[in-house]
mmCIF file of C-alpha atoms in Angstrom:
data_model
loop_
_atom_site.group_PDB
_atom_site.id
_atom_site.type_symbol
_atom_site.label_atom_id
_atom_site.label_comp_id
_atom_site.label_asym_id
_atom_site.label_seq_id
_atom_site.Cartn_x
_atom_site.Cartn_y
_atom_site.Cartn_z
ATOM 1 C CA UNK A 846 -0.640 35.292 -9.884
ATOM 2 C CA UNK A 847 -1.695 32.385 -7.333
ATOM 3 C CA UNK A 848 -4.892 32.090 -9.694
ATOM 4 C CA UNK A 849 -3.134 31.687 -12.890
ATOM 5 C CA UNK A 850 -0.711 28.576 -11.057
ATOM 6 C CA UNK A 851 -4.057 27.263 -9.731
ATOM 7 C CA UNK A 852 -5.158 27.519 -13.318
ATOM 8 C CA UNK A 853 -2.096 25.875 -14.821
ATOM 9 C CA UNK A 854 -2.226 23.755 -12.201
ATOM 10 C CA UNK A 855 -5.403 22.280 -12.961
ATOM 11 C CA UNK A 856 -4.599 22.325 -16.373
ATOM 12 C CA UNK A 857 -1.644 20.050 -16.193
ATOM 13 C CA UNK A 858 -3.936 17.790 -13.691
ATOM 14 C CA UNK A 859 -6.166 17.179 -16.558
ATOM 15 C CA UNK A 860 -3.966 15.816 -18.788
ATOM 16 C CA UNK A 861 -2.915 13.242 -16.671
ATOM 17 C CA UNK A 862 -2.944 9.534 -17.456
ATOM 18 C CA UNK A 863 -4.366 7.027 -15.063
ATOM 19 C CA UNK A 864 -3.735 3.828 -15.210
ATOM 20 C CA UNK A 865 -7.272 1.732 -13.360
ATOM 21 C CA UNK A 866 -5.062 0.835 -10.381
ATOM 22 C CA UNK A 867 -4.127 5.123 -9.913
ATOM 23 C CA UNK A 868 -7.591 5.337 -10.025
ATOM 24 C CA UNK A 869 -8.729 3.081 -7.236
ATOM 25 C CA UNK A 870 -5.691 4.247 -5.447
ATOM 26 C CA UNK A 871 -7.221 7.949 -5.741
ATOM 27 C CA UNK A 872 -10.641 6.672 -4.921
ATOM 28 C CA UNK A 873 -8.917 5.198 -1.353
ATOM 29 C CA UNK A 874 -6.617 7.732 -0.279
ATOM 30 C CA UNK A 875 11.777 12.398 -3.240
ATOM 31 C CA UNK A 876 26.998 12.016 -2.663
ATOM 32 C CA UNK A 877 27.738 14.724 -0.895
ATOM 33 C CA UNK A 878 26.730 15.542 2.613
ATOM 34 C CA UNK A 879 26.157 12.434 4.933
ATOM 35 C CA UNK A 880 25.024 13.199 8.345
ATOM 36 C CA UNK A 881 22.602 11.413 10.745
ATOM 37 C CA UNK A 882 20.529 14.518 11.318
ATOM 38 C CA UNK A 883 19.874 14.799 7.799
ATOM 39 C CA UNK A 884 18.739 11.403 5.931
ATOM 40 C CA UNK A 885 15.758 9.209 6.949
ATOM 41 C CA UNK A 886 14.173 6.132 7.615
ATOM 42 C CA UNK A 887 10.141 6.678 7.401
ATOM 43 C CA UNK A 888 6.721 4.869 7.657
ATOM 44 C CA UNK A 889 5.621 3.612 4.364
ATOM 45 C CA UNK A 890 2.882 6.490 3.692
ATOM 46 C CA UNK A 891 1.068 5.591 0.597
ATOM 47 C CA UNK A 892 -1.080 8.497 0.046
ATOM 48 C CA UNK A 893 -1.473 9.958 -3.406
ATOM 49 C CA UNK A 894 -3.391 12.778 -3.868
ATOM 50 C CA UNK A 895 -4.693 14.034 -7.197
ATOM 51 C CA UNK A 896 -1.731 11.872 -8.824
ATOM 52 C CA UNK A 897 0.345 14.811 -7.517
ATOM 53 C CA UNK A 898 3.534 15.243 -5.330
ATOM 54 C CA UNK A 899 2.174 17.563 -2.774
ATOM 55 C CA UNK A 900 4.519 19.517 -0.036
ATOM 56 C CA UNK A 901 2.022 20.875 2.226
ATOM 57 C CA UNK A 902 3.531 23.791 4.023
ATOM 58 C CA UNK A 903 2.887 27.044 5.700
ATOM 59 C CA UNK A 904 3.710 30.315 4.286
ATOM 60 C CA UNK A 905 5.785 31.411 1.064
ATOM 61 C CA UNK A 906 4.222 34.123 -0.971
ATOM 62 C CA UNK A 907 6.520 34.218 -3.590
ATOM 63 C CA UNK A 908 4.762 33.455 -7.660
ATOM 64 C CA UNK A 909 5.471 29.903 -7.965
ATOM 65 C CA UNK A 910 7.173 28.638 -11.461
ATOM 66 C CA UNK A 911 4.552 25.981 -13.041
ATOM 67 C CA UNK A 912 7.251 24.221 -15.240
ATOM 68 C CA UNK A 913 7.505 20.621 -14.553
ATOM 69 C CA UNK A 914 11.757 20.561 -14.603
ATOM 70 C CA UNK A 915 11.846 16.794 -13.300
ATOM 71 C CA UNK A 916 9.279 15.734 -16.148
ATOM 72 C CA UNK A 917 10.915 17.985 -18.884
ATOM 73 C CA UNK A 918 14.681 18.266 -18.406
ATOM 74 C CA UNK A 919 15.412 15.250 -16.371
ATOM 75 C CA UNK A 920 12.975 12.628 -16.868
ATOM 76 C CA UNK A 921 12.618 12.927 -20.994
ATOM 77 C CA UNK A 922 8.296 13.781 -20.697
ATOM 78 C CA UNK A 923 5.119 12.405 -19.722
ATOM 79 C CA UNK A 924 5.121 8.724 -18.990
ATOM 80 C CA UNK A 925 3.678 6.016 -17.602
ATOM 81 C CA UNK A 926 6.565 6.162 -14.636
ATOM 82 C CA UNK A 927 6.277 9.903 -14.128
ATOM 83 C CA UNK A 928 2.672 9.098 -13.412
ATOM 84 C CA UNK A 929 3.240 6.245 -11.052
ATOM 85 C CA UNK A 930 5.692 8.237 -8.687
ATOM 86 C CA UNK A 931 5.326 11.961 -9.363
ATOM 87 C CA UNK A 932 3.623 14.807 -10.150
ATOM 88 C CA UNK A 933 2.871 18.316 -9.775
ATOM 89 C CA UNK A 934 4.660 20.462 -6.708
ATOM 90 C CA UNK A 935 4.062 24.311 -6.871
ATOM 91 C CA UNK A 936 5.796 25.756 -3.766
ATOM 92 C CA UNK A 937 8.446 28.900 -4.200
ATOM 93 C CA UNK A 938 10.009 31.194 -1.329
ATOM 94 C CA UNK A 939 12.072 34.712 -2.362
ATOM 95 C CA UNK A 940 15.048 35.538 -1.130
ATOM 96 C CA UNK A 941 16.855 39.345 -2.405
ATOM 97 C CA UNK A 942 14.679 39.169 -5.234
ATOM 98 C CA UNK A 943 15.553 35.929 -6.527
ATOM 99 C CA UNK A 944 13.088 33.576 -6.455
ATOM 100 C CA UNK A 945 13.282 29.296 -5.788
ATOM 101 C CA UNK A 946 10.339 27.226 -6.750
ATOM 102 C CA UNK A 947 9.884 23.510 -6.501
ATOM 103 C CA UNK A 948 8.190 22.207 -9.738
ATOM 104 C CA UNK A 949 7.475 18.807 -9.670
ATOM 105 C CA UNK A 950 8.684 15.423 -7.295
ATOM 106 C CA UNK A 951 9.559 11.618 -7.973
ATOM 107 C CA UNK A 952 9.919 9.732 -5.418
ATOM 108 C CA UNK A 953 10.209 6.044 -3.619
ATOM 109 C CA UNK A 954 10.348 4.389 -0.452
ATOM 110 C CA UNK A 955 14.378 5.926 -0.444
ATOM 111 C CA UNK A 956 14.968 8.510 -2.907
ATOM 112 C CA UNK A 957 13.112 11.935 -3.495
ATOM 113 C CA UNK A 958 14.155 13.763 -6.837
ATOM 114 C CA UNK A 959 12.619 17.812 -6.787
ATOM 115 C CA UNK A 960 12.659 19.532 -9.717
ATOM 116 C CA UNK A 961 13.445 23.652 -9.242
ATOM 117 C CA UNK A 962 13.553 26.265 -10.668
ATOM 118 C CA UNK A 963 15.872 29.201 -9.751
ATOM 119 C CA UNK A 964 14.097 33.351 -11.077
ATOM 120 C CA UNK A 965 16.495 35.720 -10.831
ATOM 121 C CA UNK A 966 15.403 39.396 -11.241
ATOM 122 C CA UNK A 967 14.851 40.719 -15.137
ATOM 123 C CA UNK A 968 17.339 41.395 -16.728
ATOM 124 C CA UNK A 969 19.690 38.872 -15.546
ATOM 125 C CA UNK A 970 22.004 35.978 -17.265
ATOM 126 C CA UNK A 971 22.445 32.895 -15.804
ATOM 127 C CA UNK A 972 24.577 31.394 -18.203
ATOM 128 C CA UNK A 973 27.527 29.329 -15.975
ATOM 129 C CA UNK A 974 27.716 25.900 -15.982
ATOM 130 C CA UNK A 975 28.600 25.634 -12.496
ATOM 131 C CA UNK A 976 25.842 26.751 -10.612
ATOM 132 C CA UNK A 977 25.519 25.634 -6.760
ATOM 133 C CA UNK A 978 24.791 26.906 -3.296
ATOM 134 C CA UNK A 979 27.591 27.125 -0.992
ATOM 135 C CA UNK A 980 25.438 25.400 1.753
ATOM 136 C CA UNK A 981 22.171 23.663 1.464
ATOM 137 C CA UNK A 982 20.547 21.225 4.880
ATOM 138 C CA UNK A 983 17.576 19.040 4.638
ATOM 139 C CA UNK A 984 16.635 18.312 8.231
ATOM 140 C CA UNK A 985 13.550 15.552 8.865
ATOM 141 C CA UNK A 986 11.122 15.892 12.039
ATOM 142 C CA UNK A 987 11.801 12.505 12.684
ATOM 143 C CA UNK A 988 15.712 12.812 14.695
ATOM 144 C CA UNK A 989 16.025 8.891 13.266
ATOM 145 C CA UNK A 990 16.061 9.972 9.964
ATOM 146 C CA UNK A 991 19.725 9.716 7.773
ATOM 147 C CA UNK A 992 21.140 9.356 4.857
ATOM 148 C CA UNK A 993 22.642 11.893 2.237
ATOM 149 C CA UNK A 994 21.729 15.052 -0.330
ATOM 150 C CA UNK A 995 22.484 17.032 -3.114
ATOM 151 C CA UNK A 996 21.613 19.887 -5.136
ATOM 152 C CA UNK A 997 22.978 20.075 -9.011
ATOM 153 C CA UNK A 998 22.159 21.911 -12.105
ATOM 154 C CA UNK A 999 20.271 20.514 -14.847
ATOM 155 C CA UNK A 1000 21.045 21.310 -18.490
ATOM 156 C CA UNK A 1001 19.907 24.650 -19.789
ATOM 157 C CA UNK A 1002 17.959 25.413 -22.927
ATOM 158 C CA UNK A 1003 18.281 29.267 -22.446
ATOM 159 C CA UNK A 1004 21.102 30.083 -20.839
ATOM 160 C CA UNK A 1005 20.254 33.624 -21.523
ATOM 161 C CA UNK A 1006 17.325 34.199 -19.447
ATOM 162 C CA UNK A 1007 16.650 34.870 -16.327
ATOM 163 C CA UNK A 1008 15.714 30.917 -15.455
ATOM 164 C CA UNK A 1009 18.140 28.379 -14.421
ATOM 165 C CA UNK A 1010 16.615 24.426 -14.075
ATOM 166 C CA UNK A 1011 17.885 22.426 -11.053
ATOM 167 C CA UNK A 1012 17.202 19.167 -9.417
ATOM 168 C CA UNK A 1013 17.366 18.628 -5.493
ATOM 169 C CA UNK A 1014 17.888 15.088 -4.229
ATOM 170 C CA UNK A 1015 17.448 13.224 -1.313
ATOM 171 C CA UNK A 1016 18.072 9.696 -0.361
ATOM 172 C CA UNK A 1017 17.370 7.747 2.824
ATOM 173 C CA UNK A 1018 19.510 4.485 3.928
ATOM 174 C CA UNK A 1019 16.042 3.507 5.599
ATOM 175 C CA UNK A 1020 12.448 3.399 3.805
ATOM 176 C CA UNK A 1021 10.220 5.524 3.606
ATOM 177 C CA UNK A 1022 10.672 9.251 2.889
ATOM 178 C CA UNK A 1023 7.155 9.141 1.118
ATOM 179 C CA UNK A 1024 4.785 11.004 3.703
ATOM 180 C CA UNK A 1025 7.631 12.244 5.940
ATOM 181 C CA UNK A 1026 8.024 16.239 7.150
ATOM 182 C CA UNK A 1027 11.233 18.080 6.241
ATOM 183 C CA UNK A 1028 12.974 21.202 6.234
ATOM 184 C CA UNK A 1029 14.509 22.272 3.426
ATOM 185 C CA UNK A 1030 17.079 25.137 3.077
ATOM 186 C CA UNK A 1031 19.687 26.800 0.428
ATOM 187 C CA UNK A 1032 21.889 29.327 0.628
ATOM 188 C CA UNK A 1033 24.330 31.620 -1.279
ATOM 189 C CA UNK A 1034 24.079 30.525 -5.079
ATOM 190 C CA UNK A 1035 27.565 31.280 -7.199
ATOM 191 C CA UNK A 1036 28.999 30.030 -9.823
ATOM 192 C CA UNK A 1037 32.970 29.340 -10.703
ATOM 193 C CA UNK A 1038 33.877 27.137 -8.240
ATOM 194 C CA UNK A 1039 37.177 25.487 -7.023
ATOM 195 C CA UNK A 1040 39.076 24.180 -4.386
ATOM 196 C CA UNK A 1041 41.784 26.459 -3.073
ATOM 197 C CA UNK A 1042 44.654 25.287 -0.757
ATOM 198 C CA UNK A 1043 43.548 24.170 2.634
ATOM 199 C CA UNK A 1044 39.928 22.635 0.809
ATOM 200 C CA UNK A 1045 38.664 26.072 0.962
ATOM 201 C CA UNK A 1046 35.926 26.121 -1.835
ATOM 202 C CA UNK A 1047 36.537 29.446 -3.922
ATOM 203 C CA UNK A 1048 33.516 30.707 -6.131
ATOM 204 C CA UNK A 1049 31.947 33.650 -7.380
ATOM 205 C CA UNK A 1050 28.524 34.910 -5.734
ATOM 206 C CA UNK A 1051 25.298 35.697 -7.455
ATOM 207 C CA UNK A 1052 23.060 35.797 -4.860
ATOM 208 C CA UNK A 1053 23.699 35.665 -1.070
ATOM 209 C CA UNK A 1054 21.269 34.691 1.642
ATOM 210 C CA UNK A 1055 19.004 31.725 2.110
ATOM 211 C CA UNK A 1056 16.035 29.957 0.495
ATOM 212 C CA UNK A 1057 14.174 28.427 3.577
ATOM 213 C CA UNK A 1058 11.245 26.256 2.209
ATOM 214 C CA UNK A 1059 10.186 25.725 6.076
ATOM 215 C CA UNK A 1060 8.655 22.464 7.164
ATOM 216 C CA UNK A 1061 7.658 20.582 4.350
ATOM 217 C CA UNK A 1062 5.358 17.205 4.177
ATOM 218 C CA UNK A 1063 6.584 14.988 1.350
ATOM 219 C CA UNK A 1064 3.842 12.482 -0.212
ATOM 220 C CA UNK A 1065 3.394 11.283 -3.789
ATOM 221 C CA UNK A 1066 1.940 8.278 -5.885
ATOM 222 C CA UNK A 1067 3.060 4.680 -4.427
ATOM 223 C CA UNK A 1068 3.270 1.828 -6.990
ATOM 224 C CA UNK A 1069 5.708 0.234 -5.776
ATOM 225 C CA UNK A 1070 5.819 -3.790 -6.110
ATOM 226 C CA UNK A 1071 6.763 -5.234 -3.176
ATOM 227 C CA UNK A 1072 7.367 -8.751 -2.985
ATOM 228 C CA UNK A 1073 8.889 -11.468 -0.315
ATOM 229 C CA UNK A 1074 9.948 -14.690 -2.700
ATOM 230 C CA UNK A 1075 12.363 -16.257 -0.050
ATOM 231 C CA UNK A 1076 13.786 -17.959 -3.330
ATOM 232 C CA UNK A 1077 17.075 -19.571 -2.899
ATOM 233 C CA UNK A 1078 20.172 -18.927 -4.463
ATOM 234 C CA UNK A 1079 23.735 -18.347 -3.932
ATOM 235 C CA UNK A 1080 25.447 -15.866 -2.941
ATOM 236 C CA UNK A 1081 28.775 -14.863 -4.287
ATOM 237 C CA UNK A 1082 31.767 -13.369 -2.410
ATOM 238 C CA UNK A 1083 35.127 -13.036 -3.751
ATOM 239 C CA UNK A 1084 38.367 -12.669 -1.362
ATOM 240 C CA UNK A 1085 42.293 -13.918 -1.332
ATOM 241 C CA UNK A 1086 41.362 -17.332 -1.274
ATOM 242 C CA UNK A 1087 39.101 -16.930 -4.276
ATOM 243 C CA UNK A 1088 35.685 -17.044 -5.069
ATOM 244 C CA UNK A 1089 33.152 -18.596 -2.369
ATOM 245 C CA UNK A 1090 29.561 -19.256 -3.035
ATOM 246 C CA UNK A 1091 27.033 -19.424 0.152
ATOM 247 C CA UNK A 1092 23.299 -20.563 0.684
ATOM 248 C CA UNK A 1093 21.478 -17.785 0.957
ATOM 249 C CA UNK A 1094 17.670 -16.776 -0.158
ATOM 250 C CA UNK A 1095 16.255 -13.597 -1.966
ATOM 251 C CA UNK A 1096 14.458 -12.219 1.045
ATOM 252 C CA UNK A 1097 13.002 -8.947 -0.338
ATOM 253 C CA UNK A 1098 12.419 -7.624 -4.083
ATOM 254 C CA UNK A 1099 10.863 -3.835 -4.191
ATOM 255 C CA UNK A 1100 10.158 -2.388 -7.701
ATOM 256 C CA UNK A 1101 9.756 1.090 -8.297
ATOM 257 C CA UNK A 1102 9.660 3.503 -11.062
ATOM 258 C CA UNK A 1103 13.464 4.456 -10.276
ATOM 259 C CA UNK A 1104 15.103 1.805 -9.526
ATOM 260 C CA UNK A 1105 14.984 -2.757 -8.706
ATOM 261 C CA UNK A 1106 15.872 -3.254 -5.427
ATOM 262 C CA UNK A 1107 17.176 -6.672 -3.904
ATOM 263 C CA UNK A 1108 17.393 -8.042 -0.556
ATOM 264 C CA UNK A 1109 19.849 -11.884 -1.088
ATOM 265 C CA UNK A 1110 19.878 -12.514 2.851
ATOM 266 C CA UNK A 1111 22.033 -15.899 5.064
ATOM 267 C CA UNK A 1112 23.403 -16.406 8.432
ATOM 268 C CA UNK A 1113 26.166 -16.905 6.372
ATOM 269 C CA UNK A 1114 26.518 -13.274 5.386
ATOM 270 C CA UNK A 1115 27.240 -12.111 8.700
ATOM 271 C CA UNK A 1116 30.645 -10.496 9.069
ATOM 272 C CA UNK A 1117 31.338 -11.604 5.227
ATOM 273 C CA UNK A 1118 33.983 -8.802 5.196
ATOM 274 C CA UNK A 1119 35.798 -10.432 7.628
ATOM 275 C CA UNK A 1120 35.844 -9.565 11.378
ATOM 276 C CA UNK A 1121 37.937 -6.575 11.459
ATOM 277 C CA UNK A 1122 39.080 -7.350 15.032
ATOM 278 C CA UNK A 1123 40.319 -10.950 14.319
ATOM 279 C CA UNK A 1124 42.392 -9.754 10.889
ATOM 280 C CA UNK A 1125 40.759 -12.074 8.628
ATOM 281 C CA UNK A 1126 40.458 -11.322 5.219
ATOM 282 C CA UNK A 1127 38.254 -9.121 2.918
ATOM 283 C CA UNK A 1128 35.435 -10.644 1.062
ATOM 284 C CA UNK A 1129 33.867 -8.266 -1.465
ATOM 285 C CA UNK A 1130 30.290 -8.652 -2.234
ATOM 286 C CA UNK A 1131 28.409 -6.311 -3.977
ATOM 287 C CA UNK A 1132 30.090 -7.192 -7.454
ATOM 288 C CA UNK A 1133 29.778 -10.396 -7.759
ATOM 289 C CA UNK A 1134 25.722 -10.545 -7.719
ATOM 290 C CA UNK A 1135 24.521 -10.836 -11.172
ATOM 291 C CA UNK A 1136 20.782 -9.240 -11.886
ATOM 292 C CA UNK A 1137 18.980 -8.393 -13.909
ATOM 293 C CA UNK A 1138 15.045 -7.730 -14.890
ATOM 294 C CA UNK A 1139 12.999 -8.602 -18.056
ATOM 295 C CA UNK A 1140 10.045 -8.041 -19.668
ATOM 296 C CA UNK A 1141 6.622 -10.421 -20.568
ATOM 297 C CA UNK A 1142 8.234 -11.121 -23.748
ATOM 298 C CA UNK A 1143 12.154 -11.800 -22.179
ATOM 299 C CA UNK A 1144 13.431 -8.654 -22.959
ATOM 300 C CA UNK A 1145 16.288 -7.312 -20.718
ATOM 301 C CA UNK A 1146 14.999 -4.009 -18.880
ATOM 302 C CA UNK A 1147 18.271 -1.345 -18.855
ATOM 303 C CA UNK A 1148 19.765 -0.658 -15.628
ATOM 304 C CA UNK A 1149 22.975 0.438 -13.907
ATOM 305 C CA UNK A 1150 24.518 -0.033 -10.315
ATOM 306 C CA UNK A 1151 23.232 3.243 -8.291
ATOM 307 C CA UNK A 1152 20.408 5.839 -9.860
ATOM 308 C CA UNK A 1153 20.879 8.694 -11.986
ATOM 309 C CA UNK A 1154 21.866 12.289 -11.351
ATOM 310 C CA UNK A 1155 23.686 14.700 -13.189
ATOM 311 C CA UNK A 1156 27.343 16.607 -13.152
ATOM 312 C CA UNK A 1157 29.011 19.196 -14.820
ATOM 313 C CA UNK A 1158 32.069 17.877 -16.227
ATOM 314 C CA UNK A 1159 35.068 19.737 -16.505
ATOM 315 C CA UNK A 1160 36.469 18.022 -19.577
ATOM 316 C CA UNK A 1161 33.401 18.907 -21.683
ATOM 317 C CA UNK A 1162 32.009 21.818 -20.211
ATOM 318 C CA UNK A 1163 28.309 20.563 -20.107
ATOM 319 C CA UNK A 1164 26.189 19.011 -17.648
ATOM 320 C CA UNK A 1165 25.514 15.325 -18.337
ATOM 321 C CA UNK A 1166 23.524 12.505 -16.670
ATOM 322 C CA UNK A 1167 25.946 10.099 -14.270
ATOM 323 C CA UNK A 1168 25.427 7.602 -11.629
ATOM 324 C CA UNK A 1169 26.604 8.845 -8.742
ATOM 325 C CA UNK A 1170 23.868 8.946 -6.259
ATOM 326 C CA UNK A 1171 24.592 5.984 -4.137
ATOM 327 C CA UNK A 1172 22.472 3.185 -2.125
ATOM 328 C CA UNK A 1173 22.424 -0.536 -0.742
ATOM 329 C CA UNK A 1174 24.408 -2.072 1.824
ATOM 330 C CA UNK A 1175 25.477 -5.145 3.603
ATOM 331 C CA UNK A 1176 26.121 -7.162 6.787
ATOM 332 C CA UNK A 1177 30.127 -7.348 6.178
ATOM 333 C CA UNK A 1178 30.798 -5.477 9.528
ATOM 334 C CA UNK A 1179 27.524 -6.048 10.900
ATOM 335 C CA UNK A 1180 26.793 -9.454 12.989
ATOM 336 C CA UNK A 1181 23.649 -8.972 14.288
ATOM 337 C CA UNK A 1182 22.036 -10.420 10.575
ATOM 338 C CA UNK A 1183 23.004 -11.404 7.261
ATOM 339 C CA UNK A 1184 22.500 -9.490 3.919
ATOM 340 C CA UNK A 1185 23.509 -7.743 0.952
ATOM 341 C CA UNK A 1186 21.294 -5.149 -0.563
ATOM 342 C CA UNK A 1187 21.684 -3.899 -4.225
ATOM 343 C CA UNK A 1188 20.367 -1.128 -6.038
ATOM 344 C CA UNK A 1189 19.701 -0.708 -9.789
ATOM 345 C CA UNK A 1190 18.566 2.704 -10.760
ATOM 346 C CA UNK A 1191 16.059 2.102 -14.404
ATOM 347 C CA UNK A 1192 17.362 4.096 -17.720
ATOM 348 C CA UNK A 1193 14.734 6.598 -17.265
ATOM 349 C CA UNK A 1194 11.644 6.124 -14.970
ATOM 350 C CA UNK A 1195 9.664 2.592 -16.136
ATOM 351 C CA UNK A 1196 6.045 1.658 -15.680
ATOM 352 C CA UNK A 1197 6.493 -0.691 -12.623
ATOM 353 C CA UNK A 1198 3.827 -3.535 -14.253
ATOM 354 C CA UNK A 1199 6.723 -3.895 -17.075
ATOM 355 C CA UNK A 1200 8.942 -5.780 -15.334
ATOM 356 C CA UNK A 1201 7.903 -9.456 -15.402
ATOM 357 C CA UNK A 1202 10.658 -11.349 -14.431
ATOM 358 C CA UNK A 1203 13.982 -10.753 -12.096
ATOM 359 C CA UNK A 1204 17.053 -12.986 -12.402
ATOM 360 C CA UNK A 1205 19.238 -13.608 -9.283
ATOM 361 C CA UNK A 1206 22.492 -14.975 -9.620
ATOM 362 C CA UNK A 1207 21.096 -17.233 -12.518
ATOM 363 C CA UNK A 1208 17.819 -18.043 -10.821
ATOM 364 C CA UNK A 1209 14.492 -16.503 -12.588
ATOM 365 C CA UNK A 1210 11.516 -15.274 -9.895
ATOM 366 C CA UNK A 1211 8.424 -14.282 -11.433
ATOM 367 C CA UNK A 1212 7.128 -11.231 -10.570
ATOM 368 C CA UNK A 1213 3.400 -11.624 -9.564
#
């Protein structure tokens, strides 16, 4: 069986697109838990091996599902994105029979997406919406590590088999998860869950025990643009007084596959919530910044406020792609510096070289 993954392996592999920079890059060389032990900060590696997400790790035997999920359920296909931040995976570990394989990776300096896919033995249905694991912990070598995980089904095609897609993500308040070591664990998969009086969470098991991945290293295709315009603008902060407008600069503008990223940093942003001690009043930031990215030829580039994940809604009884996977910040407690970072998460994955132009609260920087 490890010769016909190798095989498919390879397979896939060859049908990959390069673009000339992947190759000279080949040619030189990723709310609901928050906790510090288990989100990082990391060194930027920029490794990318055979345009592949590797996880080099020790041990698990188990046949290894060669089904892209990420590319295929989540992501909508090949593309020129998938290429520039993800690939191939190919790591599974058993547990009572049931077997957990990660397919595929996409990734950037602060989130990791992993595609799984959960086997149970033949003969069983896995055809509830509501699939999770009562406990899941991602714990990074690295003790200065943080931020925040989560672990949710993906829609279905046969909810009659044996298979059941998934998508495990990870997001660090701190850059750069690309190249970092992790543990990775699940345990107890059921379905039917609810909250029951006390915030006990109530649900119906399939499978008990635990999925430990072991130590994992995380590394995968860096394109990101990273650029350093110190262009000034305004910022905007809104409170009880109104509307205020401060000098500030954009400090920092990161384009990835997933998402824009924007650093709009001033002295004058320190404490812009207001100094809790001193009772002044609240400023809110985030809000009022207005971006937004464009194409060579002016064309707006669709994006949303956070990056995508998906639920299971009650209402409709299906799982569905939301927003709900968090990032950015700010200096409004903070007084050591002065910032506001925002986070747009791209409709889809987009070829990083598309985006031409970003607007900051009305002022264009070209991206070169």
């Amino acid at each position: 069986m490890k010769e016909e993954f190798e095989r498919a392996y390879r397979d896939e592999l060859d049908h990959v697109r390069l673009t000339q920079e992947g190759k000279q890059a080949l040619a030189e060389r990723l709310g609901r838990r928050v906790a510090p032990s288990r989100r990082s900060p990391l060194g930027r590696a920029a490794a990318a091996a055979v345009a592949a997400c590797l996880l080099a790790a020790a041990g698990g035997a188990a046949v290894v599902s060669n089904a892209p999920i990420l590319r295929d359920r989540f992501f909508g296909g090949d593309s020129v994105g998938y290429e520039q931040s993800g690939g191939f995976v190919g790591k599974a570990v058993e547990n009572n029979g049931w077997t957990l394989s990660i397919t595929d990776c996409v990734g950037d300096d602060y989130y990791i997406y992993l595609g799984l896919e959960l086997e149970a033995p033949e003969g069983t249905v896995l055809d509830a919406a509501d699939y999770d694991f009562s406990n899941s912990s991602v714990q990074f070598t690295d003790s200065s590590l943080y931020g925040s995980w989560d672990i949710v089904p993906l829609p279905d095609d046969d909810p009659t088999d044996n298979k059941l897609p998934m998508m495990w993500l990870l997001y660090s308040s701190q850059p750069g998860v690309n190249g970092s070591t992790v543990q990775l664990k699940a345990s107890n998969l059921g379905h039917n869950w609810e909250i029951a009086p006390g915030l006990e969470r109530k649900y119906d098991l399939d499978c008990a025990g635990t999925w430990d991945f072991g130590y994992v290293t995380l590394r995968y295709p860096d394109y990101i643009r990273r650029l350093t315009p110190d262009t000034p603008v305004k910022a905007v902060i809104s409170g009880p007084d109104g509307g205020r407008e401060l000098d500030a600069a954009v400090s920092e503008i990161h384009i990835s596959p997933l998402a824009l990223y924007v650093w709009i940093s001033s002295e004058d942003l320190r404490l812009h919530h207001g100094a809790e001690a001193s009772g002044a009043a609240y400023y809110d930031c985030h809000e009022h910044q207005d971006v937004a990215a464009y194409d060579a030829e002016g064309q707006p580039i669709a994006m949303s406020c956070g990056l995508e994940t998906a639920a299971w809604s009650s209402q409709s009884g299906k799982i569905a792609k939301s927003r709900s996977l968090g990032g950015g910040g700010c200096s409004g407690y903070n007084g050591d510096e002065g910032y506001i970072w925002l986070v747009f998460g791209f409709h889809g994955l987009t070829d990083v070289n598309q985006v031409a132009t970003v607007s900051v609260n009305g002022v264009d920087i070209p991206v070169t």
